Amino acid sequence: MLSIITFIGFTALVAIIAWYATRNTDESTADGFYLGGRSLGALTIAGSLLLTNLSAEQIVGLNGQAFSEGILVMAWETLAAIAIVVTAIFLLPKYMRSGITTIPEFIEGRFDQQTRAILAVLFLIAFGVVLLPTILYSGSLAFSTMFDLPELLGMSQSGVIWLCVWSIGIIGIVYAIFGGLKAVAVSDLINAIGLLIGGLLIPIFGLSVIGDGNVMDGLDTLWNSNPEKFNAVGDVTSSIPFGTIFTGMMIAQIYYWGTNQSILQRVFGAKNLAEGQKGMMAAAFVKFLIPVIVVLPGIIAWHVFEGNLENADQAYPSLVKKVLPTALIGFFAAVLFGAVLSSFNSLLNSSATLFGSDLYKQNFNKNATEKQSVKAGKIAGLILALIAMSIAPFIANAPGGLFDYIQQALGSLSVPILAVVLTGIISKRVPTIGAKTVLIGGVLMYLFSLLYLGPNTIDNAMADAASNGITDVDELATIKAEAYPHFLHIMGILFVINMVIMLLFRFVKPKKDEDIYVPEITEVIDTTPWRYTKPIGIFIVIVVLSTYFIF
């Protein structure tokens, strides 16, 4: 009963504070609804960035991978800090000086309106089909397992999943569709603080259990008893072979932090460029520390449960149930609920922005007022939410590689989108046809590799191994891993191919002088960079790289 009261209390407190902070923001204007009236400060931006990124599928999925493979999976978090620094120093100034609301808007200025529409549609597909349903499902799965909801409510597991999905979805719709970006960002900041506190408590209590009440003894025991779990260099059969850090891993990271609408929209809502850069640097520093929350508990669970769990994704919820005092379960439930809600409603707000700003006003009603565009965006966001809520419960029995699945599925979009954005910034003479070719052809090439070429090549290699009488499990795993490049290597290869295609168009059919893009400088906000962005960014990069020397 106490846990239910603390859950409702903390959730209600966040909602009241978000309402109070946004009561004077005019949500009927595009800047008010989409960008929080361009009034967000550095701390709010940092909190919103972290919570938009950190959700149940990340906490549960990465800890599940850490349970199986150890600390090497921290690359998804630590290398993100480098991508955030790159974005803050090189990309953000170019975006914010042009005063844009969306990335497709930036692309229209560089190429044309059709390219903008293609990009907006690709983003909406990524949000509606991949990200929104997996966030809802994994969040619901975490709640169901962690707090034993089927037994508590007297319902079946599938019934609880449906209930959780629709509960999170409806509350997320209210926040994102009716509250706009500022309500999302303010609630994110409070939940980010709660998640950091709650998330840090889990490894502290876990290490205390291992060390019989002494956290440092627990850490010492964990380190000495499981040395193989503290090797950051992945071999060819791991989910992150070491070589992939230098190829597709950084492409996935720079796409996510440097071109992803749901992330950058938080920064575009900054009071000025300096506040946006400060917010990103604060997020980068915290991101480097996040493995303590999303990786270490998985290794602790491996030790506590002696590797005996049916499913690796049960590692985190099982550890929470075992080590967290009953009085804190309600608080942690509310924080986790906030994290799931944040990722869901942030994507929803970005979907409304993309449709209203990039599709409705450009293609359906060119004379639409700001009020009409915002209304159309809200309706589109509502429809997308309902579709995601209907799909999510059917992602039953999420595989152990849920996190990998999301990265692989997004690879089809991230590679061509990043190639188009970067080439658009680097070269002024790449023609529109080059961008369109890569946006459509790049997606098709990746899907051909992922769904046909890769599986067929691996099947043939495994058939050859079987015919040669190879039965050793480790040898078969190596043959399978070496038969076809890792999906992150494929991302790296296709990224280079996409860039080469666009640069070939630049030489074969370059833009004429009169068509060359000349960026406009916005007067809406101050675009003076923060003077400490580069030195702090360099410091963060050095700290991140040093972790690979330690482990």
Coordinates of C-alpha atoms in Angstrom, one line a residue:
M1 CA 0.0 0.0 0.0
L2 CA 2.9 2.4 0.9
S3 CA 4.5 1.8 -2.5
I4 CA 1.2 2.6 -4.3
I5 CA 0.8 5.9 -2.3
T6 CA 4.4 7.0 -3.0
F7 CA 4.0 6.1 -6.7
I8 CA 0.8 8.2 -7.1
G9 CA 2.2 11.0 -5.0
F10 CA 5.5 11.5 -7.0
T11 CA 3.7 11.2 -10.4
A12 CA 1.1 13.8 -9.3
L13 CA 3.8 16.1 -8.0
V14 CA 5.6 16.0 -11.4
A15 CA 2.3 16.8 -13.3
I16 CA 1.4 19.7 -11.0
I17 CA 4.9 21.3 -11.4
A18 CA 4.8 20.8 -15.2
W19 CA 1.4 22.5 -15.3
Y20 CA 2.5 25.4 -13.1
A21 CA 5.7 26.0 -15.2
T22 CA 3.8 26.0 -18.5
R23 CA 0.6 27.9 -17.5
N24 CA 1.8 31.1 -19.3
T25 CA 3.2 29.5 -22.5
D26 CA 1.0 30.0 -25.5
E27 CA 0.7 26.5 -26.9
S28 CA -1.4 27.6 -29.9
T29 CA 1.7 29.0 -31.7
A30 CA 4.3 26.9 -33.4
D31 CA 7.1 28.2 -31.2
G32 CA 5.0 27.8 -28.1
F33 CA 3.9 24.2 -28.8
Y34 CA 6.9 22.8 -30.7
L35 CA 9.8 24.7 -29.0
G36 CA 8.5 25.7 -25.6
G37 CA 8.4 29.4 -26.7
R38 CA 12.3 29.1 -27.2
S39 CA 12.6 29.6 -23.4
L40 CA 14.4 26.5 -22.2
G41 CA 17.5 26.8 -20.0
A42 CA 20.6 24.6 -20.0
L43 CA 19.6 22.4 -17.1
T44 CA 16.1 21.8 -18.5
I45 CA 17.6 20.9 -21.8
A46 CA 20.1 18.5 -20.3
G47 CA 17.4 16.7 -18.2
S48 CA 15.1 16.5 -21.2
L49 CA 17.9 15.1 -23.4
L50 CA 18.8 12.4 -20.9
L51 CA 15.2 11.4 -20.2
T52 CA 14.2 11.4 -23.9
N53 CA 17.1 9.0 -24.5
L54 CA 16.9 6.9 -21.3
S55 CA 13.8 4.7 -21.1
A56 CA 12.8 1.2 -20.0
E57 CA 14.1 -0.5 -23.2
Q58 CA 17.5 1.1 -22.5
I59 CA 17.6 0.4 -18.7
V60 CA 16.2 -3.2 -19.0
G61 CA 17.8 -4.0 -22.4
L62 CA 21.3 -2.8 -21.7
N63 CA 21.4 -4.3 -18.2
G64 CA 20.3 -7.6 -19.9
Q65 CA 23.2 -7.4 -22.3
A66 CA 25.6 -6.5 -19.5
F67 CA 24.3 -9.6 -17.6
S68 CA 25.2 -11.8 -20.6
E69 CA 28.3 -10.0 -21.9
G70 CA 29.6 -7.6 -19.2
I71 CA 30.9 -4.0 -19.4
L72 CA 31.7 -4.0 -23.1
V73 CA 28.1 -2.9 -23.8
M74 CA 28.9 0.5 -22.1
A75 CA 30.0 1.6 -25.6
W76 CA 26.4 2.6 -26.4
E77 CA 26.5 5.1 -23.5
T78 CA 30.1 6.3 -23.2
L79 CA 30.6 6.9 -27.0
A80 CA 27.3 8.8 -27.0
A81 CA 29.1 11.5 -25.0
I82 CA 31.5 12.0 -27.9
A83 CA 28.6 12.3 -30.4
I84 CA 26.9 14.9 -28.2
V85 CA 30.2 16.9 -28.0
V86 CA 30.6 16.7 -31.8
T87 CA 27.0 17.9 -32.3
A88 CA 27.3 20.8 -29.8
I89 CA 30.6 22.1 -31.4
F90 CA 30.0 21.5 -35.1
L91 CA 26.3 20.9 -36.0
L92 CA 24.3 22.9 -33.4
P93 CA 25.6 26.3 -34.4
K94 CA 24.7 25.7 -38.0
Y95 CA 21.2 24.5 -37.1
M96 CA 20.4 27.3 -34.6
R97 CA 21.8 30.1 -36.7
S98 CA 19.2 29.2 -39.3
G99 CA 16.4 29.4 -36.7
I100 CA 14.9 26.1 -37.8
T101 CA 12.2 24.1 -35.9
T102 CA 12.9 20.7 -37.6
I103 CA 15.8 18.9 -39.3
P104 CA 13.8 18.4 -42.5
E105 CA 13.3 22.2 -42.6
F106 CA 17.1 22.6 -42.6
I107 CA 17.2 20.0 -45.5
E108 CA 14.6 21.9 -47.5
G109 CA 16.8 25.1 -47.3
R110 CA 19.8 23.0 -48.6
F111 CA 18.0 20.9 -51.2
D112 CA 14.2 21.3 -51.8
Q113 CA 10.7 20.8 -50.4
Q114 CA 10.3 17.2 -51.8
T115 CA 13.5 16.1 -50.0
R116 CA 12.1 17.7 -46.8
A117 CA 8.9 15.7 -47.2
I118 CA 10.8 12.4 -47.8
L119 CA 12.9 13.0 -44.7
A120 CA 9.9 13.8 -42.6
V121 CA 8.1 10.6 -43.7
L122 CA 11.2 8.5 -42.9
F123 CA 11.3 10.1 -39.4
L124 CA 7.6 9.4 -38.8
I125 CA 8.0 5.7 -39.9
A126 CA 10.9 5.3 -37.5
F127 CA 8.9 6.8 -34.7
G128 CA 5.6 5.1 -35.3
V129 CA 6.7 1.6 -36.3
V130 CA 9.9 1.1 -34.4
L131 CA 10.4 3.4 -31.5
L132 CA 7.0 4.2 -30.0
P133 CA 5.8 0.6 -29.9
T134 CA 9.1 -0.8 -28.4
I135 CA 9.1 2.0 -25.7
L136 CA 5.5 1.2 -24.7
Y137 CA 6.1 -2.6 -24.7
S138 CA 9.4 -2.7 -22.9
G139 CA 8.2 -0.2 -20.3
S140 CA 5.1 -2.3 -19.7
L141 CA 7.2 -5.5 -19.5
A142 CA 9.5 -3.9 -17.0
F143 CA 6.5 -2.8 -14.8
S144 CA 4.9 -6.2 -15.0
T145 CA 8.1 -8.1 -14.0
M146 CA 9.5 -5.6 -11.5
F147 CA 6.3 -5.1 -9.5
D148 CA 4.7 -8.5 -10.1
L149 CA 1.5 -6.8 -11.5
P150 CA -0.2 -10.0 -12.8
E151 CA -0.4 -11.4 -9.2
L152 CA -1.1 -8.0 -7.7
L153 CA -4.0 -7.2 -10.1
G154 CA -5.1 -10.8 -10.6
M155 CA -4.7 -10.6 -14.3
S156 CA -2.9 -12.5 -17.0
Q157 CA 0.5 -11.3 -18.2
S158 CA -0.9 -10.3 -21.6
G159 CA -3.8 -8.5 -19.9
V160 CA -1.4 -6.5 -17.7
I161 CA 0.8 -5.6 -20.8
W162 CA -2.4 -4.2 -22.6
L163 CA -3.3 -2.3 -19.5
C164 CA 0.2 -0.8 -19.0
V165 CA 0.6 0.1 -22.7
W166 CA -2.7 2.0 -22.9
S167 CA -2.2 3.7 -19.5
I168 CA 1.2 5.0 -20.4
G169 CA 0.0 5.9 -23.9
I170 CA -3.1 7.9 -22.7
I171 CA -1.1 9.8 -20.1
G172 CA 1.7 10.4 -22.7
I173 CA -0.9 11.8 -25.2
V174 CA -2.2 14.2 -22.6
Y175 CA 1.3 15.5 -21.8
A176 CA 2.6 15.7 -25.4
I177 CA -0.4 16.6 -27.4
F178 CA -2.1 19.0 -25.0
G179 CA 1.0 20.4 -23.1
G180 CA 3.5 20.9 -25.9
L181 CA 7.3 20.8 -25.6
K182 CA 7.6 22.9 -22.4
A183 CA 5.4 20.6 -20.4
V184 CA 7.4 17.6 -21.7
A185 CA 10.8 19.3 -20.9
V186 CA 9.8 20.5 -17.4
S187 CA 8.5 17.0 -16.4
D188 CA 11.6 15.5 -17.9
L189 CA 13.9 17.6 -15.7
I190 CA 12.1 16.4 -12.5
N191 CA 12.0 12.8 -13.7
A192 CA 15.7 13.0 -14.7
I193 CA 16.7 14.0 -11.2
G194 CA 14.5 11.2 -9.8
L195 CA 15.9 8.6 -12.2
L196 CA 19.5 9.5 -11.4
I197 CA 18.8 9.2 -7.6
G198 CA 16.7 6.0 -8.0
G199 CA 19.0 4.5 -10.7
L200 CA 22.0 5.0 -8.4
L201 CA 20.3 3.4 -5.5
I202 CA 20.0 0.0 -7.3
P203 CA 23.8 -0.6 -7.7
I204 CA 24.4 0.8 -4.2
F205 CA 22.0 -1.6 -2.6
G206 CA 23.1 -4.4 -4.9
L207 CA 26.8 -4.0 -4.0
S208 CA 25.8 -3.7 -0.3
V209 CA 24.1 -7.2 -0.6
I210 CA 27.3 -8.6 -2.2
G211 CA 29.5 -7.0 0.4
D212 CA 27.4 -7.9 3.4
G213 CA 26.5 -4.3 4.1
N214 CA 29.7 -2.7 2.8
V215 CA 29.4 -1.2 -0.7
M216 CA 33.2 -1.0 -1.3
D217 CA 33.7 -4.7 -0.2
G218 CA 30.9 -5.6 -2.6
L219 CA 32.6 -3.8 -5.5
D220 CA 35.9 -5.5 -4.7
T221 CA 34.2 -8.9 -4.6
L222 CA 32.3 -8.2 -7.9
W223 CA 35.6 -7.1 -9.6
N224 CA 37.7 -10.1 -8.4
S225 CA 35.0 -12.8 -8.8
N226 CA 34.0 -11.8 -12.4
P227 CA 37.1 -10.4 -14.2
E228 CA 35.7 -11.5 -17.6
K229 CA 32.7 -9.2 -17.1
F230 CA 35.0 -6.1 -16.9
N231 CA 36.7 -6.5 -20.3
A232 CA 35.6 -3.6 -22.5
V233 CA 37.0 -5.1 -25.7
G234 CA 34.5 -7.3 -27.4
D235 CA 35.5 -10.2 -29.6
V236 CA 34.1 -11.1 -33.0
T237 CA 31.2 -13.1 -31.4
S238 CA 30.1 -10.3 -29.0
S239 CA 27.2 -7.8 -29.7
I240 CA 29.8 -5.1 -30.0
P241 CA 33.0 -6.4 -31.6
F242 CA 35.8 -3.9 -30.8
G243 CA 36.3 -2.8 -34.4
T244 CA 32.7 -1.7 -34.8
I245 CA 33.4 1.2 -32.4
F246 CA 35.3 2.9 -35.2
T247 CA 32.7 2.2 -37.9
G248 CA 29.0 2.0 -37.5
M249 CA 28.9 2.7 -33.8
M250 CA 29.9 6.3 -34.2
I251 CA 27.6 6.7 -37.2
A252 CA 24.6 5.4 -35.1
Q253 CA 25.6 7.8 -32.3
I254 CA 26.1 10.9 -34.5
Y255 CA 22.8 10.2 -36.3
Y256 CA 21.0 9.9 -33.0
W257 CA 22.4 13.0 -31.3
G258 CA 23.2 15.1 -34.3
T259 CA 20.2 14.6 -36.7
N260 CA 17.4 12.9 -34.7
Q261 CA 14.4 15.3 -34.5
S262 CA 13.2 14.0 -31.1
I263 CA 16.6 14.8 -29.5
L264 CA 17.4 18.1 -31.3
Q265 CA 14.0 19.5 -30.7
R266 CA 14.9 19.8 -27.0
V267 CA 17.9 21.9 -27.9
F268 CA 16.1 24.0 -30.6
G269 CA 13.9 25.2 -27.7
A270 CA 16.9 26.9 -26.0
K271 CA 16.8 30.6 -25.1
N272 CA 20.0 31.0 -27.2
L273 CA 22.8 28.9 -28.7
A274 CA 25.0 29.2 -25.6
E275 CA 22.3 27.7 -23.4
G276 CA 21.8 24.9 -26.0
Q277 CA 25.5 24.1 -26.0
K278 CA 25.7 24.2 -22.1
G279 CA 22.7 21.8 -22.0
M280 CA 24.4 19.4 -24.4
M281 CA 27.7 19.5 -22.5
A282 CA 25.9 18.8 -19.2
A283 CA 24.1 15.9 -20.9
A284 CA 27.4 14.5 -22.3
F285 CA 29.1 14.5 -18.9
V286 CA 26.2 12.7 -17.2
K287 CA 25.9 10.3 -20.2
F288 CA 29.4 9.2 -19.5
L289 CA 28.3 8.2 -16.0
I290 CA 25.1 6.5 -17.0
P291 CA 26.7 3.0 -17.3
V292 CA 26.5 2.9 -13.5
I293 CA 22.7 2.8 -14.0
V294 CA 22.3 0.9 -17.2
V295 CA 25.3 -1.5 -17.2
L296 CA 26.7 -2.1 -13.6
P297 CA 23.4 -3.5 -12.2
G298 CA 23.4 -6.2 -15.0
I299 CA 26.8 -7.4 -13.8
I300 CA 25.7 -7.2 -10.2
A301 CA 22.7 -9.4 -11.1
W302 CA 25.0 -11.9 -12.8
H303 CA 26.9 -12.3 -9.5
V304 CA 23.8 -12.2 -7.2
F305 CA 21.8 -14.8 -9.2
E306 CA 25.0 -16.7 -10.3
G307 CA 24.0 -16.3 -13.9
N308 CA 20.8 -18.3 -13.4
L309 CA 18.0 -16.4 -15.0
E310 CA 15.7 -17.7 -17.7
N311 CA 16.0 -14.5 -19.7
A312 CA 18.8 -11.9 -19.6
D313 CA 16.2 -9.1 -19.8
Q314 CA 14.9 -10.2 -16.3
A315 CA 18.3 -9.1 -14.8
Y316 CA 17.3 -5.6 -13.9
P317 CA 13.7 -6.1 -12.7
S318 CA 14.8 -9.2 -10.7
L319 CA 17.6 -7.2 -9.0
V320 CA 15.3 -4.3 -8.1
K321 CA 12.8 -6.7 -6.5
K322 CA 15.6 -8.4 -4.5
V323 CA 17.6 -5.4 -3.2
L324 CA 15.3 -2.3 -3.1
P325 CA 13.5 -1.7 0.3
T326 CA 9.7 -1.9 0.0
A327 CA 9.3 1.8 1.0
L328 CA 11.3 2.9 -2.1
I329 CA 9.6 0.7 -4.7
G330 CA 6.7 3.2 -5.2
F331 CA 9.2 6.1 -5.7
F332 CA 11.2 4.0 -8.2
A333 CA 8.1 2.9 -10.0
A334 CA 7.1 6.6 -10.4
V335 CA 10.6 7.4 -11.7
L336 CA 10.6 4.6 -14.2
F337 CA 7.1 5.5 -15.2
G338 CA 8.4 9.0 -15.8
A339 CA 11.3 7.7 -17.9
V340 CA 9.0 5.6 -20.1
L341 CA 6.5 8.4 -20.4
S342 CA 9.2 10.9 -21.3
S343 CA 10.6 8.9 -24.2
F344 CA 7.0 8.2 -25.4
N345 CA 5.7 11.8 -25.2
S346 CA 9.0 13.3 -26.5
L347 CA 8.6 11.2 -29.7
L348 CA 5.0 12.1 -29.9
N349 CA 5.7 15.8 -29.6
S350 CA 8.3 15.5 -32.3
S351 CA 5.9 13.5 -34.5
A352 CA 3.3 16.3 -34.2
T353 CA 6.0 18.9 -35.0
L354 CA 7.2 16.9 -38.1
F355 CA 3.7 16.5 -39.5
G356 CA 2.4 20.0 -38.7
S357 CA 5.6 21.8 -39.8
D358 CA 7.0 19.6 -42.6
L359 CA 4.1 17.9 -44.2
Y360 CA 0.7 19.6 -43.5
K361 CA 1.7 23.2 -44.2
Q362 CA 4.0 22.2 -47.1
N363 CA 1.8 19.7 -48.9
F364 CA -1.8 19.7 -47.6
N365 CA -2.6 23.4 -46.8
K366 CA -0.1 25.9 -47.9
N367 CA -2.1 28.8 -46.5
A368 CA -2.5 27.2 -43.1
T369 CA -2.2 29.5 -40.1
E370 CA 0.1 28.5 -37.2
K371 CA -2.9 27.5 -35.2
Q372 CA -4.1 25.2 -38.0
S373 CA -0.7 23.6 -38.4
V374 CA -0.4 23.0 -34.7
K375 CA -3.9 21.4 -34.6
A376 CA -3.0 19.2 -37.6
G377 CA 0.2 18.1 -35.9
K378 CA -1.7 17.3 -32.7
I379 CA -4.2 15.1 -34.6
A380 CA -1.4 13.3 -36.5
G381 CA 0.4 12.7 -33.2
L382 CA -2.8 11.3 -31.7
I383 CA -3.3 8.9 -34.6
L384 CA 0.4 7.8 -34.5
A385 CA 0.0 7.2 -30.7
L386 CA -3.1 5.1 -31.2
I387 CA -1.3 3.0 -33.9
A388 CA 1.7 2.5 -31.7
M389 CA -0.5 1.6 -28.7
S390 CA -2.3 -1.0 -30.8
I391 CA 1.0 -2.5 -32.2
A392 CA 2.9 -2.6 -28.9
P393 CA 1.2 -5.4 -27.0
F394 CA 1.9 -7.7 -30.0
I395 CA 5.7 -7.4 -29.6
A396 CA 5.3 -10.4 -27.3
N397 CA 8.3 -12.3 -25.9
A398 CA 10.7 -9.5 -26.7
P399 CA 14.0 -11.2 -27.7
G400 CA 17.1 -10.8 -25.6
G401 CA 18.5 -8.6 -28.3
L402 CA 15.7 -6.0 -28.1
F403 CA 18.2 -3.2 -27.9
D404 CA 20.2 -4.6 -30.9
Y405 CA 16.9 -5.0 -32.8
I406 CA 16.1 -1.3 -32.4
Q407 CA 19.6 -0.3 -33.5
Q408 CA 19.4 -2.6 -36.5
A409 CA 16.0 -1.4 -37.6
L410 CA 17.0 2.2 -37.2
G411 CA 20.1 1.6 -39.2
S412 CA 18.0 1.6 -42.4
L413 CA 17.1 5.2 -41.8
S414 CA 20.1 6.5 -39.8
V415 CA 22.7 5.8 -42.5
P416 CA 21.1 7.7 -45.4
I417 CA 19.7 10.5 -43.2
L418 CA 23.2 11.2 -41.7
A419 CA 24.8 11.0 -45.1
V420 CA 22.4 13.6 -46.6
V421 CA 22.6 16.0 -43.6
L422 CA 26.5 15.9 -43.4
T423 CA 26.9 16.2 -47.2
G424 CA 24.5 19.1 -47.2
I425 CA 26.6 20.9 -44.6
I426 CA 30.0 20.0 -46.2
S427 CA 29.3 20.6 -49.9
K428 CA 27.1 23.4 -51.3
R429 CA 27.1 22.0 -54.9
V430 CA 25.6 18.5 -54.3
P431 CA 22.3 18.5 -56.2
T432 CA 18.8 17.6 -55.0
I433 CA 18.7 14.4 -57.1
G434 CA 21.8 13.2 -55.1
A435 CA 19.9 13.6 -51.8
K436 CA 16.8 11.9 -53.0
T437 CA 18.7 9.0 -54.5
V438 CA 20.5 8.3 -51.2
L439 CA 17.4 8.8 -49.0
I440 CA 15.5 6.2 -51.0
G441 CA 18.3 4.0 -52.3
G442 CA 20.2 4.0 -49.0
V443 CA 17.2 2.6 -47.1
L444 CA 16.7 -0.1 -49.8
M445 CA 20.4 -1.1 -49.8
Y446 CA 20.4 -1.5 -46.0
L447 CA 17.2 -3.5 -46.0
F448 CA 18.5 -5.8 -48.8
S449 CA 21.6 -6.4 -46.7
L450 CA 19.7 -6.9 -43.4
L451 CA 16.8 -9.1 -44.6
Y452 CA 18.3 -11.0 -47.6
L453 CA 22.0 -10.9 -48.2
G454 CA 23.1 -11.3 -44.6
P455 CA 20.8 -14.1 -43.5
N456 CA 21.5 -16.1 -46.8
T457 CA 25.3 -15.7 -46.5
I458 CA 25.2 -16.8 -42.8
D459 CA 22.9 -19.8 -43.6
N460 CA 25.3 -21.0 -46.3
A461 CA 28.3 -20.7 -44.0
M462 CA 26.5 -22.7 -41.3
A463 CA 25.4 -25.3 -43.8
D464 CA 29.1 -25.7 -44.9
A465 CA 30.1 -26.0 -41.3
A466 CA 27.5 -28.7 -40.7
S467 CA 28.6 -30.7 -43.8
N468 CA 32.2 -30.5 -42.5
G469 CA 31.1 -32.1 -39.2
I470 CA 31.9 -29.0 -37.1
T471 CA 29.9 -29.3 -33.8
D472 CA 32.0 -27.2 -31.3
V473 CA 29.7 -24.4 -30.0
D474 CA 32.4 -21.7 -29.8
E475 CA 33.8 -22.6 -33.3
L476 CA 30.3 -22.4 -34.8
A477 CA 29.7 -19.0 -33.1
T478 CA 32.9 -17.7 -34.7
I479 CA 32.0 -19.1 -38.1
K480 CA 28.5 -17.4 -37.9
A481 CA 30.0 -14.1 -36.7
E482 CA 32.7 -14.0 -39.5
A483 CA 30.4 -15.2 -42.3
Y484 CA 29.0 -11.7 -42.9
P485 CA 30.0 -8.3 -41.5
H486 CA 28.4 -7.1 -38.2
F487 CA 25.4 -4.8 -38.8
L488 CA 27.5 -1.9 -37.4
H489 CA 30.2 -2.6 -40.0
I490 CA 27.5 -2.7 -42.7
M491 CA 26.3 0.7 -41.5
G492 CA 29.8 2.0 -41.9
I493 CA 30.3 0.5 -45.4
L494 CA 26.9 1.9 -46.6
F495 CA 27.5 5.3 -45.1
V496 CA 30.7 5.6 -47.2
I497 CA 28.8 4.3 -50.3
N498 CA 26.0 6.9 -49.7
M499 CA 28.5 9.7 -49.3
V500 CA 30.4 8.7 -52.5
I501 CA 27.1 8.6 -54.4
M502 CA 26.2 12.1 -53.3
L503 CA 29.7 13.4 -54.1
L504 CA 29.6 11.8 -57.6
F505 CA 26.4 13.7 -58.3
R506 CA 28.2 16.8 -57.1
F507 CA 30.8 16.3 -59.9
V508 CA 28.5 14.9 -62.6
K509 CA 25.6 17.4 -62.1
P510 CA 26.7 20.2 -59.7
K511 CA 24.3 22.9 -58.5
K512 CA 24.5 26.1 -60.6
D513 CA 25.8 29.2 -58.9
E514 CA 22.3 30.8 -58.7
D515 CA 20.9 27.7 -57.0
I516 CA 23.6 27.4 -54.3
Y517 CA 22.2 27.4 -50.8
V518 CA 23.0 30.6 -48.8
P519 CA 22.1 30.0 -45.1
E520 CA 20.0 32.7 -43.5
I521 CA 21.0 34.0 -40.0
T522 CA 18.0 34.1 -37.6
E523 CA 17.3 37.1 -35.4
V524 CA 14.9 35.2 -33.2
I525 CA 17.6 34.2 -30.7
D526 CA 21.2 35.1 -29.9
T527 CA 23.5 32.7 -31.8
T528 CA 26.7 33.6 -30.0
P529 CA 28.5 30.3 -29.0
W530 CA 29.4 29.4 -25.4
R531 CA 33.1 30.2 -25.0
Y532 CA 33.8 27.0 -23.0
T533 CA 32.2 24.6 -25.4
K534 CA 35.4 23.4 -27.1
P535 CA 37.7 23.0 -23.9
I536 CA 34.9 21.2 -22.0
G537 CA 34.1 19.0 -25.0
I538 CA 37.8 18.0 -25.4
F539 CA 38.0 17.2 -21.7
I540 CA 34.9 14.9 -22.0
V541 CA 36.3 13.1 -25.0
I542 CA 39.6 12.5 -23.2
V543 CA 37.8 11.1 -20.2
V544 CA 35.6 8.8 -22.4
L545 CA 38.7 7.4 -24.2
S546 CA 40.5 6.8 -20.9
T547 CA 37.9 4.3 -19.9
Y548 CA 39.1 1.9 -22.6
F549 CA 42.6 2.1 -21.1
I550 CA 41.2 1.3 -17.7
F551 CA 39.2 -1.7 -18.8

